[in-house]
């Protein structure tokens, strides 16, 4: 399988590739993607879950029990649940966010899509996401899946990364440019 962008060069990429291969062999790519989206939301919304994945003070056994218990509560698929157990056992839970991004890229490539990392100041609704995908498809000439992130620090607008391209229409960048221009 071709892995663009040197995904396998990173630790997170190697784990994501292993998970992707298992998901592909068992025809569970969509189920794993859905589960990973749930985990991504938990990482951003739950301080407890984030601390469980990041704390070096939690023992391997406790991390495994905690993350598998959380996975059951979030109703993630069995493959993803087992993957979390392996990560906890290998002390790699801190890389979960990077692994999720790498898996999303692999799944999009598998479907013939490109992945755009989109950062907005506020969560986008379904209509906005649909319109954004349409605009990005027009720009790049093929289907685009979006990895949505929220960062209130950009104040407004969007920051979109597609491969090596970056489109920054955030208010923060515009204000910084204006301030720089005024300094002369």
GROMACS .gro file of N, CA and C in nm:
model
  552
    1UNK      N    1   0.084  -0.119   0.000
    1UNK     CA    2   0.000   0.000   0.000
    1UNK      C    3   0.088   0.124   0.000
    2UNK      N    4   0.050   0.219  -0.080
    2UNK     CA    5   0.126   0.345  -0.089
    2UNK      C    6   0.080   0.436   0.024
    3UNK      N    7   0.176   0.488   0.097
    3UNK     CA    8   0.143   0.581   0.205
    3UNK      C    9   0.210   0.713   0.175
    4UNK      N   10   0.132   0.806   0.127
    4UNK     CA   11   0.188   0.934   0.089
    4UNK      C   12   0.221   1.018   0.210
    5UNK      N   13   0.308   1.113   0.190
    5UNK     CA   14   0.341   1.207   0.296
    5UNK      C   15   0.434   1.150   0.401
    6UNK      N   16   0.494   1.035   0.373
    6UNK     CA   17   0.587   0.976   0.469
    6UNK      C   18   0.521   0.939   0.600
    7UNK      N   19   0.396   0.896   0.596
    7UNK     CA   20   0.323   0.864   0.718
    7UNK      C   21   0.398   0.759   0.799
    8UNK      N   22   0.454   0.660   0.733
    8UNK     CA   23   0.522   0.553   0.805
    8UNK      C   24   0.653   0.597   0.870
    9UNK      N   25   0.698   0.716   0.839
    9UNK     CA   26   0.824   0.764   0.896
    9UNK      C   27   0.811   0.800   1.043
   10UNK      N   28   0.691   0.823   1.090
   10UNK     CA   29   0.672   0.861   1.230
   10UNK      C   30   0.619   0.743   1.311
   11UNK      N   31   0.637   0.749   1.440
   11UNK     CA   32   0.586   0.645   1.529
   11UNK      C   33   0.433   0.637   1.517
   12UNK      N   34   0.368   0.751   1.524
   12UNK     CA   35   0.222   0.754   1.513
   12UNK      C   36   0.177   0.697   1.378
   13UNK      N   37   0.252   0.728   1.273
   13UNK     CA   38   0.220   0.680   1.140
   13UNK      C   39   0.230   0.528   1.130
   14UNK      N   40   0.330   0.471   1.194
   14UNK     CA   41   0.346   0.325   1.191
   14UNK      C   42   0.230   0.257   1.263
   15UNK      N   43   0.190   0.310   1.379
   15UNK     CA   44   0.076   0.254   1.450
   15UNK      C   45  -0.052   0.271   1.367
   16UNK      N   46  -0.071   0.389   1.309
   16UNK     CA   47  -0.191   0.414   1.228
   16UNK      C   48  -0.195   0.322   1.107
   17UNK      N   49  -0.079   0.298   1.046
   17UNK     CA   50  -0.072   0.209   0.930
   17UNK      C   51  -0.109   0.066   0.971
   18UNK      N   52  -0.059   0.022   1.085
   18UNK     CA   53  -0.092  -0.113   1.133
   18UNK      C   54  -0.243  -0.125   1.158
   19UNK      N   55  -0.302  -0.023   1.222
   19UNK     CA   56  -0.446  -0.025   1.246
   19UNK      C   57  -0.522  -0.022   1.114
   20UNK      N   58  -0.476   0.060   1.020
   20UNK     CA   59  -0.544   0.069   0.891
   20UNK      C   60  -0.541  -0.066   0.818
   21UNK      N   61  -0.425  -0.131   0.819
   21UNK     CA   62  -0.413  -0.262   0.752
   21UNK      C   63  -0.509  -0.364   0.813
   22UNK      N   64  -0.517  -0.367   0.946
   22UNK     CA   65  -0.611  -0.457   1.013
   22UNK      C   66  -0.755  -0.423   0.977
   23UNK      N   67  -0.787  -0.295   0.975
   23UNK     CA   68  -0.924  -0.251   0.940
   23UNK      C   69  -0.957  -0.286   0.796
   24UNK      N   70  -0.860  -0.269   0.707
   24UNK     CA   71  -0.884  -0.300   0.565
   24UNK      C   72  -0.906  -0.449   0.546
   25UNK      N   73  -0.822  -0.531   0.610
   25UNK     CA   74  -0.834  -0.676   0.596
   25UNK      C   75  -0.969  -0.727   0.648
   26UNK      N   76  -1.024  -0.662   0.749
   26UNK     CA   77  -1.151  -0.706   0.806
   26UNK      C   78  -1.270  -0.622   0.760
   27UNK      N   79  -1.250  -0.537   0.659
   27UNK     CA   80  -1.356  -0.450   0.605
   27UNK      C   81  -1.422  -0.366   0.714
   28UNK      N   82  -1.340  -0.307   0.800
   28UNK     CA   83  -1.391  -0.227   0.912
   28UNK      C   84  -1.338  -0.083   0.908
   29UNK      N   85  -1.297  -0.035   0.792
   29UNK     CA   86  -1.238   0.099   0.785
   29UNK      C   87  -1.335   0.205   0.834
   30UNK      N   88  -1.460   0.199   0.789
   30UNK     CA   89  -1.558   0.300   0.828
   30UNK      C   90  -1.589   0.293   0.978
   31UNK      N   91  -1.600   0.171   1.031
   31UNK     CA   92  -1.628   0.156   1.174
   31UNK      C   93  -1.513   0.211   1.258
   32UNK      N   94  -1.390   0.183   1.216
   32UNK     CA   95  -1.274   0.234   1.290
   32UNK      C   96  -1.268   0.385   1.279
   33UNK      N   97  -1.295   0.439   1.159
   33UNK     CA   98  -1.295   0.585   1.142
   33UNK      C   99  -1.396   0.651   1.235
   34UNK      N  100  -1.513   0.593   1.244
   34UNK     CA  101  -1.618   0.648   1.332
   34UNK      C  102  -1.572   0.643   1.478
   35UNK      N  103  -1.513   0.531   1.517
   35UNK     CA  104  -1.463   0.517   1.654
   35UNK      C  105  -1.352   0.617   1.683
   36UNK      N  106  -1.262   0.635   1.587
   36UNK     CA  107  -1.153   0.731   1.607
   36UNK      C  108  -1.206   0.874   1.615
   37UNK      N  109  -1.312   0.904   1.541
   37UNK     CA  110  -1.373   1.037   1.550
   37UNK      C  111  -1.430   1.058   1.691
   38UNK      N  112  -1.489   0.953   1.747
   38UNK     CA  113  -1.541   0.959   1.884
   38UNK      C  114  -1.427   0.984   1.982
   39UNK      N  115  -1.316   0.913   1.963
   39UNK     CA  116  -1.199   0.931   2.051
   39UNK      C  117  -1.140   1.071   2.037
   40UNK      N  118  -1.137   1.122   1.914
   40UNK     CA  119  -1.084   1.257   1.892
   40UNK      C  120  -1.170   1.359   1.967
   41UNK      N  121  -1.302   1.342   1.960
   41UNK     CA  122  -1.392   1.432   2.033
   41UNK      C  123  -1.368   1.420   2.184
   42UNK      N  124  -1.347   1.298   2.232
   42UNK     CA  125  -1.321   1.278   2.375
   42UNK      C  126  -1.190   1.345   2.417
   43UNK      N  127  -1.089   1.338   2.331
   43UNK     CA  128  -0.961   1.403   2.362
   43UNK      C  129  -0.977   1.554   2.375
   44UNK      N  130  -1.063   1.612   2.292
   44UNK     CA  131  -1.079   1.757   2.297
   44UNK      C  132  -1.180   1.802   2.403
   45UNK      N  133  -1.276   1.716   2.436
   45UNK     CA  134  -1.383   1.756   2.528
   45UNK      C  135  -1.363   1.712   2.673
   46UNK      N  136  -1.290   1.604   2.695
   46UNK     CA  137  -1.280   1.548   2.829
   46UNK      C  138  -1.139   1.562   2.886
   47UNK      N  139  -1.127   1.643   2.991
   47UNK     CA  140  -0.998   1.658   3.057
   47UNK      C  141  -0.951   1.526   3.117
   48UNK      N  142  -1.044   1.448   3.172
   48UNK     CA  143  -1.009   1.320   3.234
   48UNK      C  144  -0.950   1.224   3.131
   49UNK      N  145  -1.016   1.214   3.015
   49UNK     CA  146  -0.967   1.122   2.912
   49UNK      C  147  -0.831   1.170   2.859
   50UNK      N  148  -0.819   1.299   2.840
   50UNK     CA  149  -0.692   1.356   2.792
   50UNK      C  150  -0.580   1.327   2.892
   51UNK      N  151  -0.607   1.344   3.021
   51UNK     CA  152  -0.507   1.316   3.123
   51UNK      C  153  -0.473   1.167   3.129
   52UNK      N  154  -0.572   1.082   3.110
   52UNK     CA  155  -0.547   0.938   3.108
   52UNK      C  156  -0.451   0.901   2.997
   53UNK      N  157  -0.467   0.963   2.881
   53UNK     CA  158  -0.382   0.929   2.767
   53UNK      C  159  -0.245   0.995   2.776
   54UNK      N  160  -0.233   1.105   2.849
   54UNK     CA  161  -0.107   1.179   2.848
   54UNK      C  162  -0.021   1.162   2.973
   55UNK      N  163  -0.080   1.119   3.083
   55UNK     CA  164  -0.006   1.117   3.209
   55UNK      C  165   0.095   1.002   3.217
   56UNK      N  166   0.220   1.034   3.246
   56UNK     CA  167   0.320   0.929   3.265
   56UNK      C  168   0.309   0.864   3.404
   57UNK      N  169   0.227   0.922   3.490
   57UNK     CA  170   0.213   0.870   3.627
   57UNK      C  171   0.118   0.751   3.635
   58UNK      N  172   0.036   0.732   3.532
   58UNK     CA  173  -0.058   0.620   3.531
   58UNK      C  174   0.016   0.495   3.486
   59UNK      N  175   0.006   0.388   3.563
   59UNK     CA  176   0.076   0.264   3.528
   59UNK      C  177   0.018   0.205   3.399
   60UNK      N  178   0.094   0.118   3.336
   60UNK     CA  179   0.047   0.053   3.213
   60UNK      C  180  -0.083  -0.021   3.238
   61UNK      N  181  -0.088  -0.096   3.347
   61UNK     CA  182  -0.208  -0.175   3.377
   61UNK      C  183  -0.329  -0.084   3.400
   62UNK      N  184  -0.310   0.023   3.477
   62UNK     CA  185  -0.421   0.116   3.503
   62UNK      C  186  -0.462   0.190   3.377
   63UNK      N  187  -0.364   0.228   3.295
   63UNK     CA  188  -0.395   0.296   3.169
   63UNK      C  189  -0.474   0.204   3.078
   64UNK      N  190  -0.434   0.077   3.072
   64UNK     CA  191  -0.505  -0.019   2.988
   64UNK      C  192  -0.648  -0.037   3.036
   65UNK      N  193  -0.666  -0.059   3.168
   65UNK     CA  194  -0.801  -0.074   3.224
   65UNK      C  195  -0.885   0.050   3.198
   66UNK      N  196  -0.827   0.167   3.222
   66UNK     CA  197  -0.900   0.292   3.205
   66UNK      C  198  -0.941   0.320   3.062
   67UNK      N  199  -0.847   0.300   2.970
   67UNK     CA  200  -0.877   0.333   2.831
   67UNK      C  201  -0.973   0.230   2.770
   68UNK      N  202  -0.961   0.103   2.807
   68UNK     CA  203  -1.055   0.002   2.756
   68UNK      C  204  -1.194   0.026   2.814
   69UNK      N  205  -1.201   0.064   2.941
   69UNK     CA  206  -1.329   0.096   3.004
   69UNK      C  207  -1.393   0.218   2.935
   70UNK      N  208  -1.312   0.320   2.909
   70UNK     CA  209  -1.363   0.439   2.840
   70UNK      C  210  -1.410   0.404   2.699
   71UNK      N  211  -1.335   0.316   2.631
   71UNK     CA  212  -1.373   0.275   2.495
   71UNK      C  213  -1.507   0.203   2.496
   72UNK      N  214  -1.528   0.117   2.595
   72UNK     CA  215  -1.657   0.047   2.605
   72UNK      C  216  -1.770   0.148   2.629
   73UNK      N  217  -1.745   0.246   2.716
   73UNK     CA  218  -1.847   0.347   2.746
   73UNK      C  219  -1.879   0.431   2.622
   74UNK      N  220  -1.777   0.456   2.538
   74UNK     CA  221  -1.797   0.535   2.416
   74UNK      C  222  -1.848   0.450   2.301
   75UNK      N  223  -1.859   0.317   2.324
   75UNK     CA  224  -1.909   0.224   2.223
   75UNK      C  225  -1.824   0.224   2.096
   76UNK      N  226  -1.692   0.223   2.113
   76UNK     CA  227  -1.605   0.212   1.996
   76UNK      C  228  -1.602   0.067   1.950
   77UNK      N  229  -1.566   0.044   1.826
   77UNK     CA  230  -1.565  -0.091   1.771
   77UNK      C  231  -1.455  -0.175   1.839
   78UNK      N  232  -1.469  -0.308   1.837
   78UNK     CA  233  -1.372  -0.395   1.906
   78UNK      C  234  -1.228  -0.380   1.856
   79UNK      N  235  -1.209  -0.357   1.727
   79UNK     CA  236  -1.074  -0.341   1.673
   79UNK      C  237  -1.005  -0.218   1.734
   80UNK      N  238  -1.077  -0.108   1.741
   80UNK     CA  239  -1.023   0.015   1.799
   80UNK      C  240  -1.001  -0.003   1.949
   81UNK      N  241  -1.091  -0.073   2.016
   81UNK     CA  242  -1.075  -0.100   2.159
   81UNK      C  243  -0.946  -0.179   2.184
   82UNK      N  244  -0.922  -0.282   2.104
   82UNK     CA  245  -0.799  -0.361   2.118
   82UNK      C  246  -0.676  -0.275   2.088
   83UNK      N  247  -0.689  -0.189   1.989
   83UNK     CA  248  -0.579  -0.099   1.952
   83UNK      C  249  -0.543  -0.008   2.070
   84UNK      N  250  -0.644   0.045   2.137
   84UNK     CA  251  -0.620   0.129   2.254
   84UNK      C  252  -0.548   0.052   2.364
   85UNK      N  253  -0.586  -0.075   2.382
   85UNK     CA  254  -0.519  -0.158   2.480
   85UNK      C  255  -0.372  -0.178   2.448
   86UNK      N  256  -0.342  -0.197   2.320
   86UNK     CA  257  -0.203  -0.211   2.277
   86UNK      C  258  -0.127  -0.081   2.301
   87UNK      N  259  -0.188   0.031   2.266
   87UNK     CA  260  -0.123   0.160   2.289
   87UNK      C  261  -0.092   0.180   2.437
   88UNK      N  262  -0.189   0.148   2.523
   88UNK     CA  263  -0.167   0.164   2.667
   88UNK      C  264  -0.055   0.072   2.715
   89UNK      N  265  -0.055  -0.051   2.667
   89UNK     CA  266   0.048  -0.147   2.707
   89UNK      C  267   0.187  -0.106   2.662
   90UNK      N  268   0.194  -0.036   2.549
   90UNK     CA  269   0.323   0.009   2.496
   90UNK      C  270   0.356   0.153   2.535
   91UNK      N  271   0.273   0.212   2.621
   91UNK     CA  272   0.292   0.351   2.666
   91UNK      C  273   0.294   0.449   2.548
   92UNK      N  274   0.201   0.434   2.457
   92UNK     CA  275   0.192   0.520   2.339
   92UNK      C  276   0.061   0.597   2.330
   93UNK      N  277  -0.016   0.601   2.438
   93UNK     CA  278  -0.144   0.673   2.435
   93UNK      C  279  -0.126   0.822   2.408
   94UNK      N  280  -0.013   0.878   2.444
   94UNK     CA  281   0.013   1.019   2.422
   94UNK      C  282   0.017   1.057   2.274
   95UNK      N  283   0.035   0.958   2.189
   95UNK     CA  284   0.041   0.981   2.044
   95UNK      C  285  -0.094   0.959   1.976
   96UNK      N  286  -0.199   0.936   2.055
   96UNK     CA  287  -0.329   0.901   1.998
   96UNK      C  288  -0.380   1.004   1.898
   97UNK      N  289  -0.369   1.133   1.928
   97UNK     CA  290  -0.417   1.236   1.836
   97UNK      C  291  -0.345   1.230   1.702
   98UNK      N  292  -0.214   1.211   1.704
   98UNK     CA  293  -0.136   1.200   1.579
   98UNK      C  294  -0.174   1.074   1.504
   99UNK      N  295  -0.201   0.967   1.576
   99UNK     CA  296  -0.241   0.841   1.511
   99UNK      C  297  -0.377   0.856   1.444
  100UNK      N  298  -0.466   0.926   1.507
  100UNK     CA  299  -0.599   0.948   1.449
  100UNK      C  300  -0.586   1.028   1.319
  101UNK      N  301  -0.504   1.134   1.320
  101UNK     CA  302  -0.484   1.212   1.198
  101UNK      C  303  -0.422   1.127   1.086
  102UNK      N  304  -0.324   1.046   1.121
  102UNK     CA  305  -0.259   0.961   1.021
  102UNK      C  306  -0.356   0.858   0.965
  103UNK      N  307  -0.438   0.798   1.051
  103UNK     CA  308  -0.536   0.700   1.004
  103UNK      C  309  -0.636   0.766   0.910
  104UNK      N  310  -0.682   0.886   0.946
  104UNK     CA  311  -0.777   0.959   0.862
  104UNK      C  312  -0.718   0.984   0.724
  105UNK      N  313  -0.592   1.020   0.718
  105UNK     CA  314  -0.524   1.043   0.591
  105UNK      C  315  -0.515   0.914   0.510
  106UNK      N  316  -0.479   0.804   0.575
  106UNK     CA  317  -0.469   0.675   0.507
  106UNK      C  318  -0.604   0.633   0.451
  107UNK      N  319  -0.710   0.649   0.530
  107UNK     CA  320  -0.844   0.610   0.485
  107UNK      C  321  -0.889   0.697   0.368
  108UNK      N  322  -0.860   0.826   0.374
  108UNK     CA  323  -0.897   0.916   0.264
  108UNK      C  324  -0.821   0.878   0.137
  109UNK      N  325  -0.692   0.851   0.149
  109UNK     CA  326  -0.613   0.809   0.032
  109UNK      C  327  -0.668   0.679  -0.026
  110UNK      N  328  -0.709   0.588   0.059
  110UNK     CA  329  -0.764   0.461   0.015
  110UNK      C  330  -0.891   0.483  -0.068
  111UNK      N  331  -0.971   0.582  -0.029
  111UNK     CA  332  -1.094   0.613  -0.103
  111UNK      C  333  -1.070   0.706  -0.221
  112UNK      N  334  -0.947   0.747  -0.242
  112UNK     CA  335  -0.917   0.839  -0.352
  112UNK      C  336  -0.946   0.984  -0.318
  113UNK      N  337  -0.953   1.015  -0.192
  113UNK     CA  338  -0.980   1.152  -0.147
  113UNK      C  339  -0.851   1.216  -0.098
  114UNK      N  340  -0.855   1.345  -0.089
  114UNK     CA  341  -0.750   1.419  -0.020
  114UNK      C  342  -0.805   1.457   0.117
  115UNK      N  343  -0.717   1.479   0.211
  115UNK     CA  344  -0.760   1.521   0.343
  115UNK      C  345  -0.719   1.666   0.366
  116UNK      N  346  -0.813   1.746   0.412
  116UNK     CA  347  -0.784   1.885   0.446
  116UNK      C  348  -0.800   1.900   0.596
  117UNK      N  349  -0.701   1.958   0.659
  117UNK     CA  350  -0.710   1.988   0.802
  117UNK      C  351  -0.765   2.129   0.813
  118UNK      N  352  -0.883   2.142   0.871
  118UNK     CA  353  -0.954   2.270   0.878
  118UNK      C  354  -0.965   2.315   1.023
  119UNK      N  355  -0.917   2.435   1.050
  119UNK     CA  356  -0.927   2.492   1.185
  119UNK      C  357  -1.018   2.613   1.177
  120UNK      N  358  -1.118   2.616   1.264
  120UNK     CA  359  -1.210   2.729   1.270
  120UNK      C  360  -1.218   2.778   1.413
  121UNK      N  361  -1.266   2.900   1.430
  121UNK     CA  362  -1.279   2.957   1.565
  121UNK      C  363  -1.396   2.896   1.641
  122UNK      N  364  -1.497   2.852   1.568
  122UNK     CA  365  -1.617   2.792   1.626
  122UNK      C  366  -1.650   2.666   1.548
  123UNK      N  367  -1.719   2.569   1.609
  123UNK     CA  368  -1.756   2.447   1.536
  123UNK      C  369  -1.840   2.480   1.412
  124UNK      N  370  -1.812   2.409   1.302
  124UNK     CA  371  -1.889   2.429   1.179
  124UNK      C  372  -2.010   2.338   1.180
  125UNK      N  373  -2.123   2.388   1.126
  125UNK     CA  374  -2.241   2.303   1.117
  125UNK      C  375  -2.234   2.219   0.988
  126UNK      N  376  -2.326   2.126   0.973
  126UNK     CA  377  -2.323   2.032   0.861
  126UNK      C  378  -2.329   2.103   0.725
  127UNK      N  379  -2.411   2.209   0.715
  127UNK     CA  380  -2.422   2.283   0.589
  127UNK      C  381  -2.290   2.352   0.554
  128UNK      N  382  -2.224   2.408   0.654
  128UNK     CA  383  -2.095   2.473   0.631
  128UNK      C  384  -1.989   2.372   0.588
  129UNK      N  385  -1.989   2.255   0.649
  129UNK     CA  386  -1.892   2.151   0.613
  129UNK      C  387  -1.916   2.105   0.469
  130UNK      N  388  -2.043   2.086   0.434
  130UNK     CA  389  -2.076   2.044   0.297
  130UNK      C  390  -2.030   2.148   0.196
  131UNK      N  391  -2.056   2.274   0.222
  131UNK     CA  392  -2.014   2.382   0.132
  131UNK      C  393  -1.861   2.390   0.124
  132UNK      N  394  -1.794   2.373   0.237
  132UNK     CA  395  -1.648   2.375   0.239
  132UNK      C  396  -1.591   2.262   0.154
  133UNK      N  397  -1.647   2.142   0.168
  133UNK     CA  398  -1.602   2.028   0.088
  133UNK      C  399  -1.621   2.056  -0.061
  134UNK      N  400  -1.734   2.117  -0.095
  134UNK     CA  401  -1.763   2.150  -0.234
  134UNK      C  402  -1.660   2.250  -0.288
  135UNK      N  403  -1.631   2.353  -0.211
  135UNK     CA  404  -1.533   2.454  -0.253
  135UNK      C  405  -1.393   2.394  -0.267
  136UNK      N  406  -1.355   2.308  -0.174
  136UNK     CA  407  -1.224   2.245  -0.179
  136UNK      C  408  -1.214   2.148  -0.297
  137UNK      N  409  -1.322   2.078  -0.325
  137UNK     CA  410  -1.323   1.987  -0.441
  137UNK      C  411  -1.302   2.066  -0.569
  138UNK      N  412  -1.366   2.181  -0.580
  138UNK     CA  413  -1.349   2.268  -0.696
  138UNK      C  414  -1.204   2.313  -0.708
  139UNK      N  415  -1.144   2.344  -0.595
  139UNK     CA  416  -1.006   2.395  -0.595
  139UNK      C  417  -0.903   2.288  -0.630
  140UNK      N  418  -0.917   2.166  -0.574
  140UNK     CA  419  -0.815   2.062  -0.593
  140UNK      C  420  -0.852   1.959  -0.699
  141UNK      N  421  -0.977   1.957  -0.742
  141UNK     CA  422  -1.016   1.869  -0.850
  141UNK      C  423  -1.048   1.726  -0.810
  142UNK      N  424  -1.061   1.698  -0.682
  142UNK     CA  425  -1.104   1.566  -0.639
  142UNK      C  426  -1.171   1.576  -0.502
  143UNK      N  427  -1.235   1.468  -0.461
  143UNK     CA  428  -1.305   1.469  -0.333
  143UNK      C  429  -1.209   1.499  -0.219
  144UNK      N  430  -1.261   1.571  -0.121
  144UNK     CA  431  -1.179   1.611  -0.006
  144UNK      C  432  -1.255   1.573   0.121
  145UNK      N  433  -1.185   1.500   0.209
  145UNK     CA  434  -1.242   1.476   0.341
  145UNK      C  435  -1.182   1.582   0.433
  146UNK      N  436  -1.256   1.623   0.533
  146UNK     CA  437  -1.207   1.729   0.621
  146UNK      C  438  -1.187   1.677   0.762
  147UNK      N  439  -1.078   1.719   0.821
  147UNK     CA  440  -1.046   1.691   0.961
  147UNK      C  441  -1.066   1.824   1.033
  148UNK      N  442  -1.177   1.833   1.107
  148UNK     CA  443  -1.217   1.960   1.168
  148UNK      C  444  -1.156   1.978   1.306
  149UNK      N  445  -1.102   2.097   1.330
  149UNK     CA  446  -1.048   2.135   1.460
  149UNK      C  447  -1.103   2.273   1.496
  150UNK      N  448  -1.116   2.297   1.625
  150UNK     CA  449  -1.164   2.427   1.672
  150UNK      C  450  -1.053   2.492   1.754
  151UNK      N  451  -1.020   2.617   1.720
  151UNK     CA  452  -0.920   2.693   1.794
  151UNK      C  453  -0.970   2.837   1.807
  152UNK      N  454  -1.028   2.872   1.922
  152UNK     CA  455  -1.082   3.007   1.940
  152UNK      C  456  -0.977   3.117   1.922
  153UNK      N  457  -0.850   3.083   1.933
  153UNK     CA  458  -0.743   3.184   1.922
  153UNK      C  459  -0.735   3.246   1.783
  154UNK      N  460  -0.792   3.181   1.680
  154UNK     CA  461  -0.785   3.242   1.546
  154UNK      C  462  -0.893   3.348   1.527
  155UNK      N  463  -0.981   3.363   1.626
  155UNK     CA  464  -1.085   3.467   1.633
  155UNK      C  465  -1.198   3.451   1.533
  156UNK      N  466  -1.172   3.411   1.412
  156UNK     CA  467  -1.273   3.392   1.309
  156UNK      C  468  -1.206   3.348   1.181
  157UNK      N  469  -1.287   3.312   1.081
  157UNK     CA  470  -1.231   3.266   0.955
  157UNK      C  471  -1.187   3.121   0.965
  158UNK      N  472  -1.106   3.078   0.869
  158UNK     CA  473  -1.060   2.940   0.863
  158UNK      C  474  -0.911   2.933   0.832
  159UNK      N  475  -0.849   2.826   0.876
  159UNK     CA  476  -0.715   2.791   0.833
  159UNK      C  477  -0.728   2.650   0.776
  160UNK      N  478  -0.695   2.635   0.647
  160UNK     CA  479  -0.711   2.507   0.577
  160UNK      C  480  -0.575   2.460   0.528
  161UNK      N  481  -0.541   2.337   0.559
  161UNK     CA  482  -0.418   2.276   0.509
  161UNK      C  483  -0.455   2.155   0.425
  162UNK      N  484  -0.410   2.156   0.300
  162UNK     CA  485  -0.428   2.042   0.211
  162UNK      C  486  -0.290   2.006   0.160
  163UNK      N  487  -0.239   1.893   0.207
  163UNK     CA  488  -0.104   1.857   0.168
  163UNK      C  489  -0.007   1.964   0.212
  164UNK      N  490   0.069   2.019   0.117
  164UNK     CA  491   0.166   2.123   0.152
  164UNK      C  492   0.108   2.264   0.137
  165UNK      N  493  -0.017   2.275   0.093
  165UNK     CA  494  -0.080   2.407   0.078
  165UNK      C  495  -0.146   2.449   0.208
  166UNK      N  496  -0.140   2.579   0.235
  166UNK     CA  497  -0.211   2.632   0.351
  166UNK      C  498  -0.285   2.758   0.309
  167UNK      N  499  -0.413   2.761   0.341
  167UNK     CA  500  -0.497   2.877   0.312
  167UNK      C  501  -0.537   2.933   0.448
  168UNK      N  502  -0.485   3.051   0.479
  168UNK     CA  503  -0.510   3.111   0.610
  168UNK      C  504  -0.594   3.237   0.593
  169UNK      N  505  -0.723   3.225   0.622
  169UNK     CA  506  -0.812   3.342   0.615
  169UNK      C  507  -0.861   3.379   0.754
  170UNK      N  508  -0.780   3.347   0.854
  170UNK     CA  509  -0.822   3.376   0.992
  170UNK      C  510  -0.810   3.526   1.021
  171UNK      N  511  -0.895   3.571   1.109
  171UNK     CA  512  -0.893   3.712   1.149
  171UNK      C  513  -0.763   3.744   1.222
  172UNK      N  514  -0.713   3.649   1.301
  172UNK     CA  515  -0.587   3.670   1.373
  172UNK      C  516  -0.473   3.702   1.276
  173UNK      N  517  -0.462   3.626   1.168
  173UNK     CA  518  -0.356   3.650   1.069
  173UNK      C  519  -0.376   3.784   1.000
  174UNK      N  520  -0.501   3.816   0.968
  174UNK     CA  521  -0.529   3.945   0.904
  174UNK      C  522  -0.491   4.061   0.995
  175UNK      N  523  -0.524   4.050   1.124
  175UNK     CA  524  -0.489   4.156   1.219
  175UNK      C  525  -0.337   4.167   1.234
  176UNK      N  526  -0.269   4.053   1.239
  176UNK     CA  527  -0.123   4.056   1.249
  176UNK      C  528  -0.060   4.120   1.126
  177UNK      N  529  -0.114   4.090   1.007
  177UNK     CA  530  -0.064   4.150   0.884
  177UNK      C  531  -0.086   4.301   0.883
  178UNK      N  532  -0.204   4.343   0.929
  178UNK     CA  533  -0.236   4.485   0.936
  178UNK      C  534  -0.143   4.556   1.035
  179UNK      N  535  -0.119   4.494   1.151
  179UNK     CA  536  -0.031   4.553   1.251
  179UNK      C  537   0.111   4.564   1.196
  180UNK      N  538   0.155   4.465   1.124
  180UNK     CA  539   0.289   4.466   1.065
  180UNK      C  540   0.300   4.576   0.958
  181UNK      N  541   0.195   4.589   0.878
  181UNK     CA  542   0.195   4.691   0.772
  181UNK      C  543   0.195   4.832   0.831
  182UNK      N  544   0.127   4.848   0.946
  182UNK     CA  545   0.120   4.981   1.008
  182UNK      C  546   0.253   5.022   1.072
  183UNK      N  547   0.334   4.923   1.108
  183UNK     CA  548   0.464   4.954   1.166
  183UNK      C  549   0.558   5.013   1.062
  184UNK      N  550   0.531   4.979   0.935
  184UNK     CA  551   0.605   5.042   0.826
  184UNK      C  552   0.733   4.977   0.802
   0.00000   0.00000   0.00000
